Amino acid sequence: MLFGALEAGGTKMVLAVLDENQRMISHEQVPTLTPEDTMPRMIGYFKGFSLSALGIGCFGPLDLNPASPAFGSITATPKLAWRNFPLLSEFRKALRIPAAIDTDVNGAALAEARLGAAKDVNSCVYATVGTGVGAGLVIDGKPVHGLVHPEMGHILITPDESDPSPMGFCPYHRHCLEGMAAGPALEKRWGAPGKQLPIDHPAWELESGYLAQFCYDAMLSFSPEKIILGGGVMQQKLLFPKIREKTAALLNGYVAHPCVEEGLANYIVEPGLGTDSGILGAYLLARDALK
Amino acid sequence: MLFGALEAGGTKMVLAVLDENQRMISHEQVPTLTPEDTMPRMIGYFKGFSLSALGIGCFGPLDLNPASPAFGSITATPKLAWRNFPLLSEFRKALRIPAAIDTDVNGAALAEARLGAAKDVNSCVYATVGTGVGAGLVIDGKPVHGLVHPEMGHILITPDESDPSPMGFCPYHRHCLEGMAAGPALEKRWGAPGKQLPIDHPAWELESGYLAQFCYDAMLSFSPEKIILGGGVMQQKLLFPKIREKTAALLNGYVAHPCVEEGLANYIVEPGLGTDSGILGAYLLARDALK
């Protein structure tokens, strides 16, 4: 039995086919241009296999309300060619197989919850810190949607006094997490990309402080059993111990739990699936679509 | 069939007995003194009925991990006489009936979700703004626990430039929600309790701004389908339109949903059960304990 998986990103589409044992049979990349260009190429790829179901993890925001006429569409994205594009229904029409969609980060959170860093617990938040900041939330094995879906990249962060750009760089919000801590914010604030900043650069104290605010707020807001941080910026591994230390300092003994006493080393962690969380999340969505 | 309900607060214990049709048969109040004094009085009251189960909504923090030896205990409370008190197991031992416990605010959120302001949707957050700030979270009909349980009263709030007490008054955290917006914070900041402040006092602009930050962060963090605000401070009804307006301003068009376009009037709401959310939550916990 074969399952199609699509990790739909703003720059590239990652497509894969996996069997029921989670073995990757094939994978492919397609640049994200316009739907007119990109959809036929993706549909053509998936039609080359006898798929039982398709799962899609897609950049947001998405309409995930099953009762909505626009269910499965991309909504208010700045990627104008894709705005209001009915991604799920176009695939269903073309492939005529069960198909499911969720945000890319909810997909990745689902994969980490079932197969990765959070497989031994019942809830987790997965955040990616890269070109943007996004986070997915899984509780009791299910991605959380609610009114729309979590957009934790835009929660408010209190600027540090030492920040030369205390308002951040989000076009929508003053000092939201993405505007303060995404890769482009780092680069705009310091005039160079994170990769080029030395490990003792003040950028990393600020960055870890802002991500600690995120971890703290997540813990207090919905008490995940694991916080998983991935994405390009988190390749700077020195961030992890700094984030743990600053999160513990913010908690200041208020949340009593062994994982806090242990210094959060097993609580604020790297993805267990490396960079595969996204595509494996799409695969799990496909499997669930068949149920 | 009769169910016992206990809303355990730091000042008073509210006890009630309801039948399977949610009719209140009896209710009673007992001051919260020490366990030695208060427990026998509560046990005596409940023993006067032939109860099928007991539900408890209690001030936190609580140990809600069913695998923990301290499951159902109060943990790091500043109410020293009750610290580490095994509330649930003491009631189970004394009454020998099924019993369940959750935080007071998770109980209230459950009642609002099943019977109150959120009964037509699948998720909600219920926050009480009074002596402290607490919030409970229900997703798909179930209160969220996770690592410990939500403690949303302590999420970080960005102080307003006009705030004469920008660090707030929480002994644990600088500028957390409770330290900035609970009743005692209002009183310390302005030298008079909220009740005595005129409706055009700057206190209300600040207060509504801080509660709007809470609503905004909740929407972006886990996307509840309804935000319910109760508690003593929210008796100041002029807060509701201000909070809605400021939340919409913070969103700045980023979350596209009809309820935002409608001005959040049906989204950020008063409790549907008035001041009964807490005791009805305990009743629902009792009913669930029997299942």
Coordinates of C-alpha atoms in Angstrom, one line a residue:
Chain A
M1 CA 0.0 0.0 0.0
L2 CA 1.4 3.4 -1.0
F3 CA 0.8 6.8 0.5
G4 CA 1.6 10.2 -1.1
A5 CA 3.1 12.9 1.1
L6 CA 3.4 16.6 0.2
E7 CA 5.2 19.2 2.3
A8 CA 4.1 22.4 0.6
G9 CA 6.4 25.3 1.3
G10 CA 6.6 28.9 0.1
T11 CA 9.8 28.2 -1.8
K12 CA 9.6 24.5 -2.7
M13 CA 7.3 21.6 -2.7
V14 CA 8.6 18.4 -1.3
L15 CA 6.8 15.3 -2.6
A16 CA 7.3 11.7 -1.5
V17 CA 5.7 8.3 -1.7
L18 CA 6.1 5.9 1.3
D19 CA 4.8 2.4 1.9
E20 CA 2.8 1.2 4.9
N21 CA 6.1 0.5 6.7
Q22 CA 7.1 4.1 6.4
R23 CA 9.8 3.3 3.9
M24 CA 10.4 6.0 1.4
I25 CA 9.8 4.7 -2.2
S26 CA 10.4 7.9 -4.0
H27 CA 10.9 11.6 -3.4
E28 CA 10.9 14.7 -5.6
Q29 CA 11.2 18.5 -5.3
V30 CA 9.3 21.1 -7.3
P31 CA 9.8 24.9 -7.0
T32 CA 6.8 26.7 -5.7
L33 CA 5.8 29.0 -8.6
T34 CA 2.1 29.5 -9.5
P35 CA -0.6 27.0 -9.1
E36 CA -0.9 26.8 -13.0
D37 CA 2.7 25.8 -13.2
T38 CA 3.2 23.8 -10.0
M39 CA 0.0 21.8 -9.6
P40 CA 0.2 19.8 -12.9
R41 CA 3.8 18.8 -12.1
M42 CA 2.8 17.6 -8.6
I43 CA -0.3 15.8 -9.8
G44 CA 1.7 14.2 -12.6
Y45 CA 4.2 13.0 -10.0
F46 CA 1.6 11.5 -7.7
K47 CA -0.3 9.9 -10.7
G48 CA 2.8 7.8 -11.4
F49 CA 2.0 5.7 -8.3
S50 CA -1.0 3.7 -7.3
L51 CA -1.6 5.7 -4.1
S52 CA -4.2 4.8 -1.4
A53 CA -4.3 8.3 0.1
L54 CA -2.5 11.7 0.1
G55 CA -1.5 13.8 3.0
I56 CA -0.6 17.5 2.8
G57 CA 1.3 19.7 5.3
C58 CA 1.1 23.2 3.9
F59 CA 2.2 26.7 4.8
G60 CA -0.6 28.7 6.3
P61 CA -2.9 30.2 7.0
L62 CA -5.3 27.5 5.9
D63 CA -9.1 27.0 6.1
L64 CA -9.3 23.8 8.2
N65 CA -13.0 24.0 9.1
P66 CA -14.6 20.9 7.6
A67 CA -17.9 22.7 7.5
S68 CA -16.5 25.6 5.4
P69 CA -17.0 25.7 1.6
A70 CA -13.3 26.7 1.4
F71 CA -12.1 23.8 3.5
G72 CA -8.6 22.9 2.6
S73 CA -7.8 26.2 0.9
I74 CA -4.9 28.4 1.5
T75 CA -6.3 31.7 2.8
A76 CA -4.5 35.1 3.6
T77 CA -1.0 34.2 2.5
P78 CA 1.3 36.9 1.2
K79 CA 2.2 34.4 -1.6
L80 CA -0.5 36.0 -3.8
A81 CA -0.6 33.4 -6.5
W82 CA -1.7 30.9 -3.9
R83 CA -4.2 33.1 -2.0
N84 CA -7.6 31.3 -1.8
F85 CA -6.3 28.4 -3.8
P86 CA -8.3 25.2 -3.0
L87 CA -5.3 23.0 -2.6
L88 CA -7.0 20.0 -1.0
S89 CA -10.0 19.9 -3.4
E90 CA -7.8 20.2 -6.5
F91 CA -5.8 17.2 -5.4
R92 CA -8.9 15.2 -4.5
K93 CA -10.4 16.0 -7.9
A94 CA -7.3 15.1 -9.8
L95 CA -6.3 12.0 -7.9
R96 CA -9.7 10.7 -6.7
I97 CA -8.3 9.2 -3.4
P98 CA -8.8 10.1 0.2
A99 CA -6.7 13.2 1.1
A100 CA -6.1 15.3 4.2
I101 CA -4.5 18.6 4.9
D102 CA -3.1 20.4 7.9
T103 CA -0.5 23.2 8.5
D104 CA 3.1 22.2 7.8
V105 CA 3.9 22.7 11.5
N106 CA 0.9 20.7 12.8
G107 CA 2.1 17.9 10.4
A108 CA 5.6 18.1 11.8
A109 CA 4.2 18.2 15.4
L110 CA 2.2 15.1 14.6
A111 CA 5.2 13.2 13.3
E112 CA 7.3 14.2 16.3
A113 CA 4.4 13.1 18.6
R114 CA 4.0 9.7 17.0
L115 CA 7.5 8.9 15.8
G116 CA 9.9 11.4 17.1
A117 CA 11.0 13.3 20.2
A118 CA 7.5 13.3 21.8
K119 CA 6.6 9.7 21.1
D120 CA 6.6 8.7 24.7
V121 CA 4.3 11.5 25.8
N122 CA 0.8 12.7 25.0
S123 CA 1.3 16.3 23.9
C124 CA 3.9 18.5 22.3
V125 CA 4.5 21.7 20.6
Y126 CA 6.8 21.8 17.6
A127 CA 8.2 25.2 16.5
T128 CA 10.3 25.9 13.5
V129 CA 12.5 29.0 13.6
G130 CA 13.7 29.8 10.2
T131 CA 12.4 32.2 7.4
G132 CA 9.4 32.6 9.7
V133 CA 8.4 31.1 13.0
G134 CA 5.5 28.6 13.1
A135 CA 4.3 26.2 15.7
G136 CA 2.1 23.1 15.7
L137 CA 0.4 21.7 18.7
V138 CA -0.6 18.0 19.3
I139 CA -2.7 17.1 22.3
D140 CA -3.7 13.4 22.9
G141 CA -2.3 12.4 19.5
K142 CA -4.4 15.0 17.5
P143 CA -3.3 18.3 16.0
V144 CA -5.1 21.2 17.5
H145 CA -7.2 23.4 15.2
G146 CA -9.9 25.3 17.0
L147 CA -11.2 28.5 15.5
V148 CA -8.5 28.5 12.8
H149 CA -5.3 26.9 13.8
P150 CA -2.4 27.9 16.1
E151 CA -0.2 30.8 14.7
M152 CA 2.2 30.9 17.6
G153 CA 4.8 32.6 15.6
H154 CA 2.9 35.8 16.2
I155 CA 2.5 35.8 20.0
L156 CA 3.8 38.9 21.6
I157 CA 7.3 39.0 23.1
T158 CA 8.5 41.7 25.5
P159 CA 11.5 43.4 23.8
D160 CA 14.8 43.3 25.7
E161 CA 16.2 46.7 26.8
S162 CA 19.4 46.0 24.9
D163 CA 17.5 45.2 21.6
P164 CA 18.5 47.8 18.9
S165 CA 15.2 46.9 17.0
P166 CA 12.7 46.5 19.8
M167 CA 9.7 46.7 17.5
G168 CA 10.8 43.8 15.4
F169 CA 10.1 43.3 11.7
C170 CA 6.7 41.7 11.3
P171 CA 4.5 43.7 8.9
Y172 CA 1.4 42.9 11.0
H173 CA 2.5 43.1 14.7
R174 CA 4.9 45.0 16.9
H175 CA 7.4 42.8 18.7
C176 CA 5.8 39.4 17.8
L177 CA 7.9 36.3 18.0
E178 CA 8.4 36.0 14.3
G179 CA 9.2 39.6 13.9
M180 CA 11.8 39.4 16.7
A181 CA 13.3 36.0 16.3
A182 CA 13.0 34.6 12.7
G183 CA 16.1 34.3 10.6
P184 CA 15.3 37.5 8.6
A185 CA 14.8 39.5 11.8
L186 CA 18.2 38.4 13.0
E187 CA 19.7 39.5 9.7
K188 CA 17.9 42.8 9.6
R189 CA 18.8 43.6 13.2
W190 CA 22.5 42.8 13.0
G191 CA 23.2 43.4 9.3
A192 CA 24.4 39.9 8.7
P193 CA 22.7 36.4 8.6
G194 CA 22.9 34.3 11.8
K195 CA 25.4 31.9 10.1
Q196 CA 28.0 34.7 10.0
L197 CA 27.6 35.9 13.6
P198 CA 30.2 34.6 16.0
I199 CA 29.1 32.5 19.0
D200 CA 29.8 35.3 21.5
H201 CA 27.7 37.9 19.5
P202 CA 25.0 39.6 21.5
A203 CA 22.5 38.3 18.9
W204 CA 22.4 34.9 20.6
E205 CA 21.6 36.2 24.0
L206 CA 18.7 38.2 22.6
E207 CA 17.6 35.3 20.4
S208 CA 17.6 32.7 23.2
G209 CA 15.8 35.2 25.5
Y210 CA 13.0 35.6 23.0
L211 CA 12.7 31.9 22.3
A212 CA 12.7 31.3 26.1
Q213 CA 9.7 33.7 26.3
F214 CA 8.0 31.5 23.8
C215 CA 8.8 28.3 25.7
Y216 CA 7.7 29.9 29.0
D217 CA 4.4 31.1 27.5
A218 CA 3.8 27.7 25.9
M219 CA 4.4 25.9 29.2
L220 CA 2.0 28.2 31.1
S221 CA -0.6 28.4 28.3
F222 CA -1.2 24.7 27.5
S223 CA 1.4 22.8 29.4
P224 CA 2.9 20.6 26.6
E225 CA 4.8 17.6 27.7
K226 CA 7.6 18.4 25.2
I227 CA 8.8 21.5 23.4
I228 CA 10.6 20.7 20.1
L229 CA 12.5 23.4 18.4
G230 CA 13.6 23.0 14.7
G231 CA 14.3 25.1 11.6
G232 CA 17.3 26.8 10.2
V233 CA 18.0 29.2 13.1
M234 CA 18.1 26.3 15.6
Q235 CA 21.0 24.8 13.7
Q236 CA 22.9 27.2 16.0
K237 CA 23.1 24.5 18.7
L238 CA 24.4 26.9 21.4
L239 CA 20.9 28.2 21.5
F240 CA 19.5 25.2 23.3
P241 CA 21.3 25.5 26.6
K242 CA 20.8 29.2 26.7
I243 CA 17.0 28.8 26.0
R244 CA 16.7 26.2 28.7
E245 CA 18.5 28.3 31.2
K246 CA 16.5 31.4 30.4
T247 CA 13.2 29.5 30.5
A248 CA 14.0 28.1 33.9
A249 CA 14.9 31.7 35.1
L250 CA 11.5 33.0 33.8
L251 CA 9.7 30.1 35.6
N252 CA 11.5 31.0 38.8
G253 CA 10.3 27.9 40.6
Y254 CA 6.7 28.4 39.8
V255 CA 6.1 25.2 37.9
A256 CA 7.1 22.3 40.0
H257 CA 8.0 19.3 37.9
P258 CA 11.1 17.0 37.8
C259 CA 11.8 18.1 34.2
V260 CA 12.3 21.6 35.4
E261 CA 14.5 20.5 38.2
E262 CA 16.6 18.6 35.7
G263 CA 17.3 21.8 33.8
L264 CA 14.8 21.2 30.9
A265 CA 17.4 19.1 29.0
N266 CA 14.8 16.5 28.2
Y267 CA 12.0 19.0 27.8
I268 CA 13.2 21.6 25.3
V269 CA 14.7 19.4 22.7
E270 CA 15.7 19.1 19.0
P271 CA 13.5 17.3 16.6
G272 CA 13.8 13.5 16.9
L273 CA 13.2 13.1 13.1
G274 CA 15.8 15.7 12.0
T275 CA 14.5 17.5 9.0
D276 CA 12.1 14.7 8.1
S277 CA 9.3 15.8 10.5
G278 CA 7.5 17.7 7.8
I279 CA 7.3 15.0 5.2
L280 CA 6.6 12.2 7.8
G281 CA 3.8 14.4 9.1
A282 CA 2.2 14.5 5.7
Y283 CA 2.6 10.8 5.4
L284 CA 0.8 10.3 8.8
L285 CA -2.0 12.6 7.5
A286 CA -2.4 10.4 4.5
R287 CA -2.6 7.3 6.7
D288 CA -5.2 9.0 8.9
A289 CA -7.2 10.0 5.8
L290 CA -7.6 6.4 4.9
K291 CA -9.0 5.4 8.3
Chain B
M1 CA -28.8 9.5 41.5
L2 CA -26.9 12.2 43.5
F3 CA -23.6 13.8 42.8
G4 CA -21.3 15.7 45.1
A5 CA -19.6 18.8 43.8
L6 CA -16.8 20.8 45.6
E7 CA -15.4 24.1 44.4
A8 CA -12.3 24.4 46.6
G9 CA -11.1 27.9 46.9
G10 CA -8.4 29.6 49.0
T11 CA -11.0 31.5 51.0
K12 CA -14.0 29.3 51.0
M13 CA -15.1 25.8 50.0
V14 CA -18.4 25.7 48.1
L15 CA -20.1 22.3 48.4
A16 CA -23.2 21.2 46.6
V17 CA -25.3 18.1 45.8
L18 CA -27.0 17.8 42.4
D19 CA -29.1 15.1 40.9
E20 CA -28.7 13.6 37.4
N21 CA -30.9 16.3 35.9
Q22 CA -28.4 19.0 37.2
R23 CA -30.9 20.1 39.8
M24 CA -29.3 21.5 42.9
I25 CA -30.5 19.5 46.0
S26 CA -28.4 21.2 48.6
H27 CA -25.5 23.6 48.9
E28 CA -23.2 24.7 51.7
Q29 CA -20.2 26.9 52.3
V30 CA -17.3 26.2 54.6
P31 CA -14.4 28.6 55.2
T32 CA -11.0 27.3 54.0
L33 CA -9.0 27.0 57.2
T34 CA -6.6 24.0 57.8
P35 CA -7.2 20.5 56.5
E36 CA -7.6 19.3 60.1
D37 CA -10.5 21.7 60.6
T38 CA -12.1 21.9 57.1
M39 CA -11.9 18.3 55.8
P40 CA -14.1 16.7 58.5
R41 CA -16.7 19.4 58.0
M42 CA -16.8 18.7 54.2
I43 CA -16.7 15.0 54.6
G44 CA -19.5 15.2 57.2
Y45 CA -21.6 17.3 54.8
F46 CA -21.2 14.9 51.8
K47 CA -21.8 11.8 54.1
G48 CA -25.3 13.2 54.7
F49 CA -26.2 12.1 51.2
S50 CA -26.1 8.9 49.3
L51 CA -23.7 10.1 46.6
S52 CA -22.8 8.1 43.5
A53 CA -19.6 10.2 42.8
L54 CA -17.8 13.3 43.8
G55 CA -16.2 16.0 41.6
I56 CA -13.6 18.5 42.8
G57 CA -12.5 21.8 41.2
C58 CA -9.6 23.0 43.2
F59 CA -7.2 26.0 43.4
G60 CA -3.8 25.0 42.0
P61 CA -1.3 24.0 41.4
L62 CA -2.3 20.3 41.5
D63 CA -0.7 17.0 40.7
L64 CA -3.0 15.7 37.9
N65 CA -0.7 13.0 36.6
P66 CA -2.6 9.7 37.1
A67 CA 0.7 7.8 37.2
S68 CA 2.1 10.0 40.1
P69 CA 2.0 8.8 43.7
A70 CA 0.8 12.3 44.6
F71 CA -2.1 12.3 42.0
G72 CA -4.9 14.6 43.2
S73 CA -2.7 16.5 45.7
I74 CA -2.4 20.2 46.0
T75 CA 1.3 21.0 45.3
A76 CA 3.3 24.3 45.6
T77 CA 0.5 26.5 46.9
P78 CA 1.3 29.6 49.0
K79 CA -1.6 28.4 51.3
L80 CA 0.9 26.5 53.4
A81 CA -1.5 24.4 55.4
W82 CA -2.7 22.8 52.2
R83 CA 0.7 22.3 50.5
N84 CA 1.1 18.7 49.5
F85 CA -2.3 17.8 50.9
P86 CA -3.7 14.7 49.2
L87 CA -7.2 16.1 48.7
L88 CA -8.5 13.6 46.2
S89 CA -7.3 10.5 48.1
E90 CA -8.6 11.8 51.4
F91 CA -12.1 12.1 49.9
R92 CA -11.9 8.7 48.2
K93 CA -10.8 7.1 51.5
A94 CA -13.6 8.8 53.5
L95 CA -16.5 8.5 51.1
R96 CA -15.5 5.3 49.2
I97 CA -17.1 6.5 46.0
P98 CA -15.6 7.4 42.5
A99 CA -14.1 10.9 42.7
A100 CA -12.3 13.1 40.2
I101 CA -10.3 16.3 40.5
D102 CA -9.2 19.1 38.2
T103 CA -8.2 22.7 38.6
D104 CA -11.1 25.1 39.5
V105 CA -10.6 26.9 36.2
N106 CA -10.5 23.7 34.1
G107 CA -13.7 22.7 35.9
A108 CA -15.3 26.0 35.0
A109 CA -14.1 25.8 31.4
L110 CA -15.6 22.3 31.2
A111 CA -19.0 23.6 32.5
E112 CA -18.9 26.5 30.0
A113 CA -17.9 24.1 27.2
R114 CA -20.8 21.6 27.9
L115 CA -23.5 23.8 29.3
G116 CA -22.6 27.5 28.9
A117 CA -21.2 30.0 26.6
A118 CA -19.1 27.5 24.5
K119 CA -21.7 24.7 24.3
D120 CA -22.0 25.1 20.5
V121 CA -18.3 24.9 19.8
N122 CA -15.5 22.3 20.5
S123 CA -13.0 24.3 22.4
C124 CA -12.8 27.3 24.7
V125 CA -10.6 29.0 27.3
Y126 CA -12.2 30.2 30.5
A127 CA -10.3 32.8 32.4
T128 CA -11.2 34.3 35.8
V129 CA -9.8 37.7 36.7
G130 CA -10.2 38.3 40.4
T131 CA -8.0 37.8 43.4
G132 CA -5.7 36.0 41.0
V133 CA -5.9 35.2 37.3
G134 CA -6.4 31.6 36.2
A135 CA -7.5 30.0 33.0
G136 CA -8.8 26.6 32.0
L137 CA -8.7 25.1 28.6
V138 CA -11.1 22.6 27.0
I139 CA -10.3 21.0 23.6
D140 CA -12.7 18.5 22.1
G141 CA -14.7 18.4 25.2
K142 CA -11.8 17.5 27.5
P143 CA -9.9 19.8 29.9
V144 CA -6.2 20.1 28.9
H145 CA -3.6 18.9 31.4
G146 CA -0.3 18.1 29.7
L147 CA 2.9 18.3 31.7
V148 CA 1.1 19.8 34.7
H149 CA -1.9 22.0 33.8
P150 CA -2.3 25.4 32.2
E151 CA -1.3 28.3 34.4
M152 CA -2.2 31.0 32.0
G153 CA -2.4 33.7 34.7
H154 CA 1.4 33.8 34.6
I155 CA 2.0 34.3 30.9
L156 CA 4.2 37.4 30.2
I157 CA 2.5 40.7 29.3
T158 CA 4.3 43.6 27.7
P159 CA 4.0 46.6 30.1
D160 CA 2.3 49.7 28.6
E161 CA 4.5 52.8 28.6
S162 CA 1.9 54.6 30.7
D163 CA 1.9 52.0 33.4
P164 CA 3.1 53.4 36.7
S165 CA 3.9 49.9 37.9
P166 CA 5.4 48.2 34.8
M167 CA 6.9 45.2 36.6
G168 CA 3.5 44.2 38.2
F169 CA 3.1 42.6 41.6
C170 CA 3.6 38.8 41.1
P171 CA 6.1 37.5 43.7
Y172 CA 7.4 35.0 41.0
H173 CA 7.4 36.9 37.7
R174 CA 8.0 40.3 36.3
H175 CA 5.0 41.6 34.4
C176 CA 3.0 38.4 34.2
L177 CA -0.7 38.6 33.6
E178 CA -1.8 38.0 37.2
G179 CA 0.8 40.5 38.5
M180 CA -0.4 43.1 36.1
A181 CA -4.2 42.6 35.9
A182 CA -5.6 40.7 38.9
G183 CA -7.7 42.7 41.4
P184 CA -5.0 43.2 43.9
A185 CA -2.6 44.5 41.2
L186 CA -5.3 47.1 40.2
E187 CA -5.6 48.1 43.8
K188 CA -1.8 48.3 44.5
R189 CA -1.2 50.3 41.3
W190 CA -3.9 52.9 41.8
G191 CA -4.3 52.9 45.6
A192 CA -8.0 51.9 45.5
P193 CA -9.9 48.8 44.6
G194 CA -11.3 48.6 41.0
K195 CA -14.9 49.1 42.4
Q196 CA -14.0 52.6 43.5
L197 CA -12.4 53.7 40.3
P198 CA -14.5 55.8 37.9
I199 CA -15.3 54.5 34.5
D200 CA -13.0 57.0 32.8
H201 CA -10.0 56.2 35.1
P202 CA -6.9 55.2 33.1
A203 CA -6.9 52.0 35.1
W204 CA -9.5 50.6 32.7
E205 CA -7.5 51.4 29.5
L206 CA -4.5 49.6 31.0
E207 CA -6.5 46.7 32.3
S208 CA -8.3 46.1 29.0
G209 CA -5.0 46.4 27.2
Y210 CA -3.4 43.7 29.3
L211 CA -6.5 41.4 29.0
A212 CA -6.4 42.0 25.2
Q213 CA -2.8 40.8 25.2
F214 CA -4.1 37.6 26.9
C215 CA -6.9 37.1 24.4
Y216 CA -4.5 37.7 21.5
D217 CA -1.9 35.3 22.8
A218 CA -4.6 32.7 23.5
M219 CA -6.0 33.0 20.0
L220 CA -2.6 32.7 18.4
S221 CA -1.3 29.9 20.7
F222 CA -4.1 27.4 20.6
S223 CA -7.0 29.0 18.6
P224 CA -9.9 28.5 21.0
E225 CA -13.4 28.8 19.5
K226 CA -14.5 31.0 22.4
I227 CA -12.8 33.1 25.1
I228 CA -14.8 33.4 28.3
L229 CA -13.9 36.0 30.9
G230 CA -15.3 35.8 34.4
G231 CA -14.3 36.7 37.9
G232 CA -14.7 39.8 40.1
V233 CA -12.8 42.3 37.9
M234 CA -14.9 41.4 34.9
Q235 CA -18.0 42.6 36.7
Q236 CA -16.8 46.0 35.4
K237 CA -18.7 45.4 32.1
L238 CA -17.1 48.3 30.3
L239 CA -14.0 46.1 30.0
F240 CA -15.6 43.8 27.4
P241 CA -15.9 46.2 24.5
K242 CA -12.5 47.7 25.2
I243 CA -10.9 44.2 25.3
R244 CA -12.5 43.3 22.0
E245 CA -11.4 46.4 20.3
K246 CA -7.8 46.2 21.6
T247 CA -7.6 42.5 20.7
A248 CA -8.8 43.2 17.1
A249 CA -6.2 46.0 16.9
L250 CA -3.4 43.6 18.0
L251 CA -4.6 41.0 15.4
N252 CA -4.4 43.8 12.8
G253 CA -6.1 41.6 10.2
Y254 CA -3.8 38.7 10.6
V255 CA -6.4 36.1 11.6
A256 CA -9.1 35.9 9.0
H257 CA -12.3 34.7 10.5
P258 CA -15.9 36.0 10.5
C259 CA -15.9 36.4 14.3
V260 CA -13.0 38.8 14.0
E261 CA -14.8 40.8 11.3
E262 CA -17.9 40.9 13.5
G263 CA -15.8 42.7 16.2
L264 CA -15.4 39.6 18.5
A265 CA -18.7 40.3 20.2
N266 CA -19.6 36.6 20.1
Y267 CA -16.0 35.5 20.7
I268 CA -14.8 37.2 23.8
V269 CA -17.8 36.8 26.1
E270 CA -19.1 36.6 29.6
P271 CA -19.7 33.2 31.2
G272 CA -23.0 31.6 30.1
L273 CA -23.4 30.1 33.6
G274 CA -22.9 33.3 35.6
T275 CA -21.1 32.5 38.8
D276 CA -22.1 28.8 38.6
S277 CA -19.4 27.7 36.2
G278 CA -17.2 26.4 39.0
I279 CA -19.7 24.3 40.9
L280 CA -21.3 23.0 37.7
G281 CA -17.8 22.0 36.5
A282 CA -17.2 20.0 39.7
Y283 CA -20.6 18.4 39.1
L284 CA -19.6 17.4 35.6
L285 CA -16.3 16.0 36.9
A286 CA -18.3 13.8 39.3
R287 CA -20.5 12.6 36.4
D288 CA -17.4 11.8 34.4
A289 CA -15.9 10.0 37.3
L290 CA -18.8 7.5 37.3
K291 CA -18.4 6.7 33.6

